[in-house]
DNA sequence: AAGGCGGGGTC
DNA sequence: GACCCAGCCTT
């Protein structure tokens, strides 16, 4: 039988210390389930402070679930650009279409129904149900796992299936007992973000300190246990900025990435990720010898990518139909680019001004 | 069960 | 550097 979780103390702490978030319902702002759904999609593996400006811009562009459902994918990806995990944007777009088509434009209020939406897993389903509708659905995210692993003294790896089962069970028990599911679920996460942090915890300020197992046994800095992750592999990408000269300046060629894999459906300069592919020839173009522009390293979770950027002028040839678009570098606002391609574009533009 | 998927904050 | 972040999907 686990120790009693001090729900009331935690809720009291939450009322005084919670950070304002634009999607959070308050006394003067009723819950907006669409806002909650958008926020939870953005918050997957992404910190609150990072999400807030993206959320504001996204809602300004797509104020309602109907607006999002009717938007085209390029516009959605453009609003997501820079946030990462771009599959989330396409899933959220598909979820909005499903809400309009299958749920009369109302974001579902039951976790089981939410779970059927693309990009909505167990955490997001519980979060939308509890935060938007105040229903007693459990949630377990990185914060909750850390708080519970410490409070209950769970020394098994928290990403193990049996430990996860325990965590969800504890979350279920606590949220059911809380009588305020919306505040309770958010309060555990907020405690994990502000007090029960991965490092430099501030246990003296913790509303759970009197009953925390890890604090009592001195294992706070060793919990939660996690299985180690693989190191990223090093790869090199060759970026080729191909331009043609027009009366109104240079137009650069951009192509779209495939729907699967890294930076799905984002746009880029033609980029060789394998060996010495014939980038221009494959597009039906003949180019002058390329000039080096810059090199930089970009880090992702699984790769460290060395980007070598070059540019070259088109000599002849006709671009294959549907292969890409020609754009001046000062008109890329509606073309969703991932971070390294944004950086490459900025550096190509800089050399242009110097030359 | 394990790996892929971004980019930034923090120490 | 290393670790983490209001996870999800595919294989």
Tab-separated table of C-alpha atoms (C1' of nucleotides) in Angstrom:
chain	number	residue	atom	x	y	z
A	1	UNK	CA	0.000	0.000	0.000
A	2	UNK	CA	1.663	3.245	-1.152
A	3	UNK	CA	1.942	6.317	1.030
A	4	UNK	CA	-0.831	8.879	0.842
A	5	UNK	CA	-0.166	11.592	-1.670
A	6	UNK	CA	-0.781	15.026	-0.072
A	7	UNK	CA	-3.210	16.243	-2.706
A	8	UNK	CA	-4.519	19.248	-0.791
A	9	UNK	CA	-1.056	20.575	-0.011
A	10	UNK	CA	-0.064	20.240	-3.634
A	11	UNK	CA	-3.181	22.046	-4.852
A	12	UNK	CA	-2.582	24.858	-2.386
A	13	UNK	CA	0.991	25.189	-3.627
A	14	UNK	CA	-0.263	25.168	-7.221
A	15	UNK	CA	-2.700	28.008	-6.630
A	16	UNK	CA	0.139	30.246	-5.503
A	17	UNK	CA	2.971	29.184	-7.781
A	18	UNK	CA	1.521	28.162	-11.121
A	19	UNK	CA	2.856	29.940	-14.189
A	20	UNK	CA	0.353	31.670	-16.429
A	21	UNK	CA	-0.143	29.849	-19.716
A	22	UNK	CA	-2.314	31.174	-22.534
A	23	UNK	CA	-4.184	27.890	-22.993
A	24	UNK	CA	-4.937	27.441	-19.308
A	25	UNK	CA	-8.516	28.070	-18.202
A	26	UNK	CA	-8.844	30.605	-15.386
A	27	UNK	CA	-11.611	32.206	-13.412
A	28	UNK	CA	-12.085	34.815	-16.118
A	29	UNK	CA	-11.306	32.569	-19.094
A	30	UNK	CA	-13.382	29.467	-19.707
A	31	UNK	CA	-11.677	26.343	-21.010
A	32	UNK	CA	-11.200	26.214	-24.770
A	33	UNK	CA	-10.774	22.546	-25.729
A	34	UNK	CA	-9.310	23.459	-29.115
A	35	UNK	CA	-6.659	25.617	-27.443
A	36	UNK	CA	-5.857	22.783	-25.050
A	37	UNK	CA	-5.529	20.308	-27.917
A	38	UNK	CA	-3.148	22.601	-29.813
A	39	UNK	CA	-1.073	23.259	-26.705
A	40	UNK	CA	-0.761	19.588	-25.829
A	41	UNK	CA	0.402	18.731	-29.347
A	42	UNK	CA	3.062	21.434	-29.124
A	43	UNK	CA	4.076	20.447	-25.600
A	44	UNK	CA	5.037	16.895	-26.548
A	45	UNK	CA	8.753	16.749	-25.710
A	46	UNK	CA	8.918	20.543	-25.723
A	47	UNK	CA	9.228	22.926	-22.797
A	48	UNK	CA	6.424	25.293	-21.846
A	49	UNK	CA	8.496	28.443	-22.339
A	50	UNK	CA	9.425	27.355	-25.853
A	51	UNK	CA	5.835	26.601	-26.795
A	52	UNK	CA	4.136	29.821	-25.666
A	53	UNK	CA	5.121	32.098	-28.601
A	54	UNK	CA	4.415	29.329	-31.121
A	55	UNK	CA	1.016	28.760	-29.539
A	56	UNK	CA	0.120	32.448	-29.752
A	57	UNK	CA	1.057	32.680	-33.426
A	58	UNK	CA	-0.654	29.417	-34.266
A	59	UNK	CA	-3.953	30.426	-32.678
A	60	UNK	CA	-3.780	33.816	-34.379
A	61	UNK	CA	-3.486	32.041	-37.738
A	62	UNK	CA	-5.974	29.277	-36.962
A	63	UNK	CA	-8.398	30.628	-34.336
A	64	UNK	CA	-10.823	27.711	-34.433
A	65	UNK	CA	-10.754	24.012	-35.148
A	66	UNK	CA	-12.643	24.731	-38.377
A	67	UNK	CA	-10.025	27.237	-39.467
A	68	UNK	CA	-7.290	24.682	-38.861
A	69	UNK	CA	-9.206	21.918	-40.619
A	70	UNK	CA	-9.672	24.131	-43.664
A	71	UNK	CA	-6.079	25.378	-43.796
A	72	UNK	CA	-3.601	23.858	-46.202
A	73	UNK	CA	-0.711	21.829	-44.906
A	74	UNK	CA	1.940	24.306	-46.036
A	75	UNK	CA	0.410	27.039	-43.900
A	76	UNK	CA	0.254	24.740	-40.893
A	77	UNK	CA	3.871	23.651	-41.304
A	78	UNK	CA	4.965	27.263	-41.726
A	79	UNK	CA	3.452	28.112	-38.335
A	80	UNK	CA	5.227	25.084	-36.845
A	81	UNK	CA	8.597	25.818	-38.415
A	82	UNK	CA	11.385	25.959	-35.852
A	83	UNK	CA	9.460	23.963	-33.234
A	84	UNK	CA	10.658	20.537	-34.386
A	85	UNK	CA	9.002	17.122	-34.529
A	86	UNK	CA	7.092	18.265	-37.589
A	87	UNK	CA	5.014	15.098	-37.701
A	88	UNK	CA	3.105	16.610	-34.791
A	89	UNK	CA	1.898	19.443	-37.003
A	90	UNK	CA	0.602	17.116	-39.675
A	91	UNK	CA	-1.086	14.946	-37.052
A	92	UNK	CA	-2.720	17.960	-35.417
A	93	UNK	CA	-3.955	19.120	-38.810
A	94	UNK	CA	-5.435	15.663	-39.455
A	95	UNK	CA	-6.936	15.625	-35.955
A	96	UNK	CA	-8.690	18.940	-36.639
A	97	UNK	CA	-10.163	17.515	-39.838
A	98	UNK	CA	-11.372	14.464	-37.900
A	99	UNK	CA	-12.929	16.646	-35.192
A	100	UNK	CA	-14.873	18.598	-37.817
A	101	UNK	CA	-15.896	15.594	-39.821
A	102	UNK	CA	-16.553	13.013	-37.136
A	103	UNK	CA	-17.340	15.037	-34.007
A	104	UNK	CA	-19.382	17.996	-35.304
A	105	UNK	CA	-16.474	20.362	-34.701
A	106	UNK	CA	-16.349	19.609	-30.977
A	107	UNK	CA	-13.102	18.340	-29.491
A	108	UNK	CA	-14.080	15.038	-27.798
A	109	UNK	CA	-14.366	15.035	-24.016
A	110	UNK	CA	-13.601	11.371	-23.389
A	111	UNK	CA	-10.059	10.050	-23.284
A	112	UNK	CA	-10.958	6.944	-25.232
A	113	UNK	CA	-12.396	9.007	-28.085
A	114	UNK	CA	-9.471	11.430	-28.029
A	115	UNK	CA	-7.056	8.505	-28.234
A	116	UNK	CA	-8.360	7.696	-31.713
A	117	UNK	CA	-7.227	11.091	-33.061
A	118	UNK	CA	-3.901	11.153	-34.927
A	119	UNK	CA	-0.993	12.259	-32.756
A	120	UNK	CA	-2.988	11.744	-29.551
A	121	UNK	CA	-1.548	9.105	-27.243
A	122	UNK	CA	-2.367	8.173	-23.641
A	123	UNK	CA	-0.814	11.303	-22.162
A	124	UNK	CA	-2.421	13.783	-24.558
A	125	UNK	CA	-5.821	12.096	-24.322
A	126	UNK	CA	-5.766	12.354	-20.524
A	127	UNK	CA	-4.447	15.899	-20.606
A	128	UNK	CA	-7.137	17.202	-22.956
A	129	UNK	CA	-9.903	15.393	-21.091
A	130	UNK	CA	-8.778	16.652	-17.693
A	131	UNK	CA	-7.567	20.165	-18.528
A	132	UNK	CA	-10.272	21.071	-21.019
A	133	UNK	CA	-13.203	19.221	-19.437
A	134	UNK	CA	-12.101	18.624	-15.828
A	135	UNK	CA	-12.755	14.905	-16.037
A	136	UNK	CA	-10.806	12.526	-13.741
A	137	UNK	CA	-8.452	11.033	-16.340
A	138	UNK	CA	-4.901	10.143	-15.279
A	139	UNK	CA	-1.797	11.478	-17.017
A	140	UNK	CA	1.847	10.419	-16.904
A	141	UNK	CA	4.493	12.533	-18.587
A	142	UNK	CA	8.164	13.126	-17.799
A	143	UNK	CA	7.305	15.412	-14.888
A	144	UNK	CA	4.758	13.078	-13.341
A	145	UNK	CA	7.128	10.120	-13.654
A	146	UNK	CA	9.882	12.044	-11.889
A	147	UNK	CA	7.639	13.324	-9.079
A	148	UNK	CA	6.124	9.900	-8.435
A	149	UNK	CA	9.402	8.002	-8.753
A	150	UNK	CA	10.804	10.216	-6.030
A	151	UNK	CA	7.736	10.529	-3.820
A	152	UNK	CA	7.016	6.791	-3.833
A	153	UNK	CA	10.675	5.739	-4.043
A	154	UNK	CA	10.422	3.760	-7.291
A	155	UNK	CA	13.916	2.514	-8.114
A	156	UNK	CA	13.091	0.604	-11.293
A	157	UNK	CA	13.600	2.368	-14.600
A	158	UNK	CA	10.558	4.557	-15.227
A	159	UNK	CA	10.464	3.685	-18.927
A	160	UNK	CA	10.020	-0.023	-18.195
A	161	UNK	CA	6.522	-1.251	-19.029
A	162	UNK	CA	5.773	-2.566	-15.549
A	163	UNK	CA	6.966	0.673	-13.945
A	164	UNK	CA	4.846	2.666	-16.382
A	165	UNK	CA	1.878	0.559	-15.385
A	166	UNK	CA	2.521	1.404	-11.740
A	167	UNK	CA	2.829	5.110	-12.562
A	168	UNK	CA	-0.461	5.162	-14.465
A	169	UNK	CA	-2.131	3.326	-11.635
A	170	UNK	CA	-0.873	5.845	-9.090
A	171	UNK	CA	-1.962	8.705	-11.361
A	172	UNK	CA	-5.405	7.165	-11.665
A	173	UNK	CA	-5.771	6.738	-7.904
A	174	UNK	CA	-4.640	10.275	-7.148
A	175	UNK	CA	-6.654	12.083	-9.799
A	176	UNK	CA	-9.768	10.190	-8.747
A	177	UNK	CA	-9.246	11.209	-5.148
A	178	UNK	CA	-8.494	14.819	-5.992
A	179	UNK	CA	-11.994	16.113	-6.871
A	180	UNK	CA	-10.268	18.682	-9.085
A	181	UNK	CA	-8.759	16.700	-11.942
A	182	UNK	CA	-7.883	19.759	-14.017
A	183	UNK	CA	-5.876	21.430	-11.263
A	184	UNK	CA	-4.471	18.217	-9.866
A	185	UNK	CA	-2.953	16.961	-13.109
A	186	UNK	CA	-1.488	20.347	-13.923
A	187	UNK	CA	-0.159	20.738	-10.394
A	188	UNK	CA	1.915	17.539	-10.528
A	189	UNK	CA	3.456	18.644	-13.835
A	190	UNK	CA	4.056	22.154	-12.565
A	191	UNK	CA	5.748	20.786	-9.450
A	192	UNK	CA	8.001	18.690	-11.659
A	193	UNK	CA	8.857	21.710	-13.787
A	194	UNK	CA	9.500	24.189	-10.958
A	195	UNK	CA	10.498	22.279	-7.785
A	196	UNK	CA	11.017	18.568	-8.375
A	197	UNK	CA	13.338	19.261	-11.303
A	198	UNK	CA	15.843	16.815	-12.843
A	199	UNK	CA	18.777	18.646	-11.265
A	200	UNK	CA	19.095	21.264	-8.547
A	201	UNK	CA	15.851	20.290	-6.922
A	202	UNK	CA	14.455	22.670	-4.314
A	203	UNK	CA	13.102	20.161	-1.867
A	204	UNK	CA	12.930	22.750	0.918
A	205	UNK	CA	10.173	24.489	-1.048
A	206	UNK	CA	8.302	21.299	-1.873
A	207	UNK	CA	4.742	20.812	-0.592
A	208	UNK	CA	5.354	17.045	-0.596
A	209	UNK	CA	8.553	17.070	1.473
A	210	UNK	CA	7.043	15.613	4.647
A	211	UNK	CA	6.043	12.366	2.941
A	212	UNK	CA	8.596	12.073	0.125
A	213	UNK	CA	10.332	8.692	0.187
A	214	UNK	CA	13.353	9.783	-1.862
A	215	UNK	CA	13.947	12.787	0.361
A	216	UNK	CA	13.728	10.626	3.492
A	217	UNK	CA	16.145	8.017	2.151
A	218	UNK	CA	18.468	10.496	0.420
A	219	UNK	CA	17.945	9.272	-3.145
A	220	UNK	CA	16.439	12.387	-4.727
A	221	UNK	CA	19.431	12.926	-6.993
A	222	UNK	CA	19.420	9.289	-8.140
A	223	UNK	CA	15.743	9.166	-9.122
A	224	UNK	CA	14.116	8.647	-11.503
A	225	UNK	CA	16.174	5.806	-12.993
A	226	UNK	CA	16.226	5.854	-16.775
A	227	UNK	CA	17.636	3.421	-19.301
A	228	UNK	CA	20.567	4.995	-21.156
A	229	UNK	CA	20.036	6.197	-24.712
A	230	UNK	CA	22.026	5.661	-27.844
A	231	UNK	CA	24.534	8.287	-28.912
A	232	UNK	CA	23.937	10.210	-32.117
A	233	UNK	CA	25.772	9.215	-35.267
A	234	UNK	CA	27.776	11.709	-37.313
A	235	UNK	CA	26.714	12.403	-40.899
A	236	UNK	CA	27.420	15.034	-43.517
A	237	UNK	CA	24.876	16.780	-45.729
A	238	UNK	CA	25.874	18.751	-48.799
A	239	UNK	CA	23.549	21.678	-49.475
A	240	UNK	CA	23.552	23.086	-52.990
A	241	UNK	CA	21.917	26.487	-53.436
A	242	UNK	CA	21.133	26.568	-57.139
A	243	UNK	CA	20.127	29.932	-58.544
A	244	UNK	CA	19.194	31.481	-61.816
A	245	UNK	CA	19.691	35.138	-62.526
A	246	UNK	CA	16.616	37.224	-63.409
A	247	UNK	CA	16.109	40.940	-64.013
A	248	UNK	CA	14.777	41.182	-60.459
A	249	UNK	CA	17.620	39.288	-58.823
A	250	UNK	CA	18.533	35.726	-58.042
A	251	UNK	CA	15.927	33.006	-57.712
A	252	UNK	CA	16.951	29.959	-55.705
A	253	UNK	CA	15.630	26.452	-56.134
A	254	UNK	CA	13.797	24.809	-53.230
A	255	UNK	CA	12.509	21.251	-53.097
A	256	UNK	CA	10.229	19.458	-50.644
A	257	UNK	CA	11.291	16.590	-48.434
A	258	UNK	CA	9.332	13.338	-48.366
A	259	UNK	CA	6.515	12.699	-45.902
A	260	UNK	CA	8.533	10.200	-43.903
A	261	UNK	CA	11.730	10.588	-41.961
A	262	UNK	CA	13.653	13.608	-40.783
A	263	UNK	CA	12.068	17.057	-41.362
A	264	UNK	CA	9.078	15.472	-43.075
A	265	UNK	CA	7.445	17.624	-45.784
A	266	UNK	CA	9.657	20.600	-45.006
A	267	UNK	CA	11.399	22.453	-47.839
A	268	UNK	CA	15.112	22.815	-48.484
A	269	UNK	CA	17.812	23.635	-50.968
A	270	UNK	CA	18.642	20.461	-52.912
A	271	UNK	CA	20.610	18.487	-50.332
A	272	UNK	CA	22.734	15.366	-50.707
A	273	UNK	CA	22.575	13.154	-47.632
A	274	UNK	CA	24.286	10.096	-49.041
A	275	UNK	CA	27.475	10.451	-51.058
A	276	UNK	CA	28.259	12.530	-54.119
A	277	UNK	CA	24.852	12.494	-55.734
A	278	UNK	CA	24.330	14.526	-58.869
A	279	UNK	CA	21.846	16.970	-57.336
A	280	UNK	CA	21.530	19.278	-60.334
A	281	UNK	CA	21.538	16.543	-62.944
A	282	UNK	CA	18.786	14.654	-61.118
A	283	UNK	CA	16.651	17.787	-61.379
A	284	UNK	CA	17.330	18.189	-65.087
A	285	UNK	CA	19.712	21.116	-64.695
A	286	UNK	CA	23.265	21.884	-65.743
A	287	UNK	CA	25.151	24.178	-63.366
A	288	UNK	CA	28.444	26.021	-63.140
A	289	UNK	CA	31.072	24.715	-60.690
A	290	UNK	CA	29.733	25.381	-57.149
A	291	UNK	CA	31.336	27.893	-54.787
A	292	UNK	CA	31.625	27.173	-51.071
A	293	UNK	CA	29.394	29.277	-48.819
A	294	UNK	CA	29.722	27.984	-45.262
A	295	UNK	CA	29.824	24.970	-42.986
A	296	UNK	CA	28.101	24.392	-39.679
A	297	UNK	CA	26.999	21.586	-37.395
A	298	UNK	CA	23.391	20.873	-36.532
A	299	UNK	CA	22.410	18.587	-33.653
A	300	UNK	CA	19.347	16.377	-33.492
A	301	UNK	CA	18.538	13.640	-31.023
A	302	UNK	CA	19.963	10.909	-33.235
A	303	UNK	CA	22.453	12.687	-35.464
A	304	UNK	CA	25.114	15.320	-35.512
A	305	UNK	CA	24.879	16.670	-39.016
A	306	UNK	CA	27.705	18.542	-40.655
A	307	UNK	CA	26.237	20.874	-43.264
A	308	UNK	CA	28.464	21.971	-46.131
A	309	UNK	CA	26.741	24.740	-48.062
A	310	UNK	CA	27.634	25.598	-51.658
A	311	UNK	CA	25.983	27.647	-54.338
A	312	UNK	CA	26.002	27.443	-58.123
A	313	UNK	CA	24.389	29.235	-61.049
A	314	UNK	CA	22.238	27.419	-63.562
A	315	UNK	CA	23.797	27.191	-67.017
A	316	UNK	CA	21.094	25.352	-68.883
A	317	UNK	CA	18.369	22.778	-68.650
A	318	UNK	CA	14.716	22.714	-67.770
A	319	UNK	CA	13.552	21.940	-64.250
A	320	UNK	CA	11.583	18.744	-64.082
A	321	UNK	CA	7.886	19.411	-63.587
A	322	UNK	CA	6.758	19.471	-59.929
A	323	UNK	CA	10.394	19.192	-58.836
A	324	UNK	CA	10.545	22.440	-56.895
A	325	UNK	CA	10.022	26.203	-56.785
A	326	UNK	CA	12.269	29.195	-57.545
A	327	UNK	CA	12.259	31.844	-54.858
A	328	UNK	CA	14.166	35.004	-53.959
A	329	UNK	CA	15.731	34.596	-50.517
A	330	UNK	CA	13.717	37.511	-49.137
A	331	UNK	CA	10.431	35.754	-49.878
A	332	UNK	CA	10.534	32.501	-47.949
A	333	UNK	CA	7.909	33.320	-45.323
A	334	UNK	CA	5.382	30.883	-46.718
A	335	UNK	CA	7.901	28.116	-47.337
A	336	UNK	CA	8.365	25.935	-44.241
A	337	UNK	CA	12.081	25.364	-43.626
A	338	UNK	CA	13.696	23.424	-40.799
A	339	UNK	CA	16.360	25.192	-38.757
A	340	UNK	CA	19.502	24.150	-40.663
A	341	UNK	CA	17.964	25.146	-44.000
A	342	UNK	CA	16.957	28.505	-42.534
A	343	UNK	CA	20.547	28.921	-41.459
A	344	UNK	CA	21.843	27.910	-44.869
A	345	UNK	CA	19.499	30.402	-46.547
A	346	UNK	CA	20.708	33.189	-44.274
A	347	UNK	CA	24.335	32.428	-45.070
A	348	UNK	CA	23.723	32.224	-48.805
A	349	UNK	CA	21.992	35.585	-48.619
A	350	UNK	CA	24.956	37.031	-46.700
A	351	UNK	CA	27.497	35.958	-49.333
A	352	UNK	CA	25.293	37.468	-51.984
A	353	UNK	CA	25.460	40.878	-50.326
A	354	UNK	CA	29.218	40.643	-49.826
A	355	UNK	CA	29.786	39.677	-53.462
B	1	DA	C1'	10.780	-3.730	-27.180
B	2	DA	C1'	13.432	-0.451	-29.557
B	3	DG	C1'	14.363	3.247	-32.412
B	4	DG	C1'	13.215	7.554	-35.010
B	5	DC	C1'	11.742	12.056	-34.649
B	6	DG	C1'	13.975	18.680	-33.510
B	7	DG	C1'	15.359	22.115	-31.217
B	8	DG	C1'	16.375	24.545	-27.193
B	9	DG	C1'	17.151	25.024	-21.905
B	10	DT	C1'	20.060	23.877	-18.254
B	11	DC	C1'	23.847	22.496	-15.705
C	1	DG	C1'	29.589	17.539	-22.993
C	2	DA	C1'	25.207	15.253	-20.953
C	3	DC	C1'	20.507	15.292	-19.811
C	4	DC	C1'	15.924	16.752	-20.315
C	5	DC	C1'	11.516	18.470	-22.153
C	6	DA	C1'	3.058	18.385	-20.478
C	7	DG	C1'	5.189	11.775	-26.286
C	8	DC	C1'	3.793	9.367	-30.385
C	9	DC	C1'	4.311	6.245	-34.079
C	10	DT	C1'	6.414	2.536	-36.585
C	11	DT	C1'	8.798	-1.758	-36.995
